[in-house]
Coordinates of C-alpha atoms in Angstrom, one line a residue:
Q1 CA -43.6 -16.1 -3.1
V2 CA -45.2 -12.6 -4.1
Q3 CA -43.2 -9.5 -4.0
L4 CA -44.9 -5.9 -4.5
V5 CA -42.1 -3.4 -5.5
E6 CA -42.8 0.5 -5.8
S7 CA -41.4 3.5 -7.5
G8 CA -41.8 6.4 -8.6
G9 CA -41.8 8.6 -5.4
G10 CA -40.3 11.7 -4.3
L11 CA -39.9 15.0 -2.8
V12 CA -42.9 17.5 -5.8
Q13 CA -44.0 21.4 -4.6
P14 CA -47.3 21.8 -4.4
G15 CA -49.7 21.8 -6.9
G16 CA -47.2 18.9 -8.6
S17 CA -47.6 15.4 -10.4
L18 CA -45.8 11.7 -9.7
R19 CA -46.8 8.9 -10.5
L20 CA -46.4 5.9 -8.3
S21 CA -46.1 2.3 -10.1
C22 CA -46.3 -0.7 -7.9
A23 CA -44.4 -4.3 -10.0
A24 CA -45.9 -7.0 -9.0
S25 CA -44.2 -10.6 -9.0
G26 CA -44.7 -14.4 -8.0
S27 CA -48.1 -16.1 -8.5
V28 CA -51.6 -16.4 -7.2
F29 CA -54.7 -18.1 -7.8
G30 CA -56.9 -15.1 -8.2
I31 CA -56.8 -11.6 -7.2
V32 CA -59.6 -10.0 -5.4
L33 CA -57.8 -6.3 -5.6
M34 CA -55.0 -4.1 -5.9
G35 CA -54.7 -0.4 -4.0
W36 CA -52.7 2.0 -2.7
Y37 CA -52.0 2.7 1.0
R38 CA -50.1 5.7 2.9
Q39 CA -48.6 6.9 6.2
A40 CA -48.0 10.3 7.2
P41 CA -46.2 10.6 10.5
G42 CA -47.8 9.4 13.3
K43 CA -51.0 8.6 11.3
Q44 CA -52.8 5.3 10.8
R45 CA -52.2 3.4 7.2
E46 CA -55.4 4.5 5.1
L47 CA -56.5 3.5 1.5
V48 CA -55.9 6.1 -0.9
A49 CA -57.0 4.0 -4.1
S50 CA -57.8 0.2 -4.5
L51 CA -59.1 -1.1 -7.8
S52 CA -60.4 -4.3 -7.7
A53 CA -60.7 -7.7 -9.9
G54 CA -63.7 -6.5 -11.8
G55 CA -62.8 -3.2 -12.5
T56 CA -64.2 -1.4 -9.2
T57 CA -62.5 1.6 -8.1
T58 CA -62.6 3.1 -4.5
Y59 CA -61.2 6.4 -3.7
A60 CA -60.6 8.5 -0.3
D61 CA -62.8 11.5 -0.3
S62 CA -59.6 13.6 0.3
V63 CA -57.9 12.5 -3.4
K64 CA -60.9 12.5 -5.6
G65 CA -60.5 14.4 -8.6
R66 CA -57.0 14.2 -7.9
F67 CA -55.6 10.7 -8.3
T68 CA -56.4 8.4 -11.0
I69 CA -55.4 4.1 -9.6
S70 CA -54.8 2.3 -12.8
R71 CA -54.0 -1.6 -13.9
D72 CA -51.2 -3.2 -16.9
N73 CA -52.0 -6.6 -17.0
A74 CA -49.9 -7.3 -19.3
K75 CA -47.2 -5.9 -17.1
N76 CA -48.6 -7.2 -13.5
T77 CA -48.3 -3.2 -12.6
V78 CA -51.0 -1.0 -10.9
D79 CA -50.5 2.8 -10.8
L80 CA -51.6 5.8 -8.8
Q81 CA -51.2 9.0 -10.8
M82 CA -51.6 11.6 -8.7
N83 CA -51.9 15.6 -9.5
S84 CA -52.1 19.1 -7.9
L85 CA -50.7 17.2 -5.2
K86 CA -50.6 19.3 -1.9
P87 CA -48.6 19.1 1.0
E88 CA -51.1 16.7 3.2
D89 CA -50.3 13.8 0.5
T90 CA -47.0 13.5 2.2
A91 CA -46.4 10.3 3.3
V92 CA -44.8 6.7 2.8
Y93 CA -47.1 5.1 -0.1
Y94 CA -47.7 1.4 0.1
C95 CA -48.9 -1.0 -2.9
K96 CA -51.4 -3.6 -1.4
L97 CA -51.9 -7.2 -3.3
L98 CA -55.5 -9.0 -1.9
A99 CA -55.1 -12.4 -3.4
Y100 CA -55.8 -16.0 -3.3
P101 CA -52.5 -17.4 -2.5
N102 CA -54.3 -21.1 -4.0
S103 CA -57.4 -22.3 -4.3
A104 CA -58.3 -23.8 -0.7
S105 CA -56.6 -21.1 1.3
L106 CA -58.6 -17.2 2.4
P107 CA -57.8 -14.1 0.5
R108 CA -54.4 -12.8 1.9
E109 CA -52.9 -9.3 1.9
Y110 CA -49.5 -9.1 0.3
W111 CA -47.7 -5.6 1.0
G112 CA -44.3 -3.6 -0.5
Q113 CA -42.0 -1.7 1.2
G114 CA -42.8 1.4 0.6
T115 CA -42.4 4.8 -1.2
Q116 CA -41.8 8.1 0.1
V117 CA -43.8 11.1 -1.5
T118 CA -43.2 14.5 -0.1
V119 CA -44.9 17.8 -1.0
S120 CA -43.2 20.8 -0.1
S121 CA -42.3 24.0 -1.9

C-alpha cells in the first residue's frame, strides 16, 4: 500500500519562503515521476513542479525561478522549496507519485492528502 504524506504547509507573508516535503511509503515496481500540484478555491488542480525518474524537472510558468523541486532517494521524499511567495500561490498543495505498481500493470497515480499554503500579510 503506497502512502504519501505531505508536510510543511502554513501561513507565510508575501515574499517569504516555505519548504514542503512529501514522504512516500510502500513499494512499487518502478517510479515514473513525482510531483507537486496545487488547487486554489474554485480552480482546477494544476501542476506546480514534477521530477522524473531520470531527473527531468518541469515547472509551471508561474513558479519558474521561485520554486525548486528535489528528491532524496535515501529518505523517499520529494521536497518543494518555495521562495518569493505571492498571494496567488495560496492553495492546497498535493504530492503525486506516478509509478508502476508491478511489472504487469500500467502506471498509476498516487496522491497525498494535501497541505494548505496560505500567503497573506
